[in-house]
């Protein structure tokens, strides 16, 4: 009799533990479901976009395309080298047969003479259409052009999307285009002044 009673007590203990285990599992499941529900119900905070620098292009705000051309005397001019020296670069695409280009020359001569020592580099890039280095050299002497004239023999005009002449690009010390157009900006000298001042501390001493 005692043995039967002990077996019954043991069975009751097992049943209680079993029900407790099943109840605990259901409770844990409800807690997990509640956590998931709260996670989806919580407000989503905006996520900061990764910072992406300016991309290369031909419009203001874009990074200027690299180039490496030689002038009429065989000297090389590479954009990365000029920027590395802290120069502000004014690139103008032109041709000897382009009348608006010729009208622009006196303004470019004046800018080069006024700002070159302060860090402005004016580069006249001759498009390779119906022109020869010899003819351009003679033209440069006749018009007393004082800034470097480069002969485009590697398709630089194509990379810069030149479809009309003249075409001007003002490039800051950071390589970003500040002006792009078929004419000089209305406040050309003011813009050059601001570009020369911008980044002067980062560039160090005034370039020679």
XYZ file of C-alpha atoms in Angstrom, residues 72 92-99 101-102 105 124-140 145 149-153 157 165:
37
model
C 54.813 75.185 -77.290
C 40.571 78.148 -71.594
C 40.042 76.127 -74.779
C 40.546 78.251 -77.876
C 41.674 78.406 -81.506
C 43.489 80.940 -83.629
C 40.525 81.088 -86.043
C 38.017 81.775 -83.239
C 37.151 85.496 -83.124
C 38.705 83.665 -78.404
C 40.853 86.472 -79.769
C 43.030 87.275 -74.949
C 45.377 78.382 -73.075
C 44.597 74.948 -74.556
C 44.582 75.017 -78.351
C 42.066 72.571 -79.836
C 43.610 70.320 -82.461
C 41.371 71.382 -85.346
C 42.829 73.047 -88.466
C 45.851 74.266 -86.524
C 49.527 73.421 -86.278
C 52.022 74.094 -83.473
C 54.023 76.296 -85.849
C 50.993 78.411 -86.759
C 49.966 78.726 -83.132
C 53.487 79.733 -82.113
C 53.447 82.547 -84.664
C 50.008 83.664 -83.466
C 51.172 83.716 -79.820
C 50.325 86.075 -75.159
C 49.722 77.857 -74.425
C 49.250 74.087 -74.600
C 48.525 72.017 -77.690
C 45.732 69.481 -77.143
C 47.071 66.284 -78.666
C 38.750 68.889 -75.153
C 34.921 78.109 -78.289
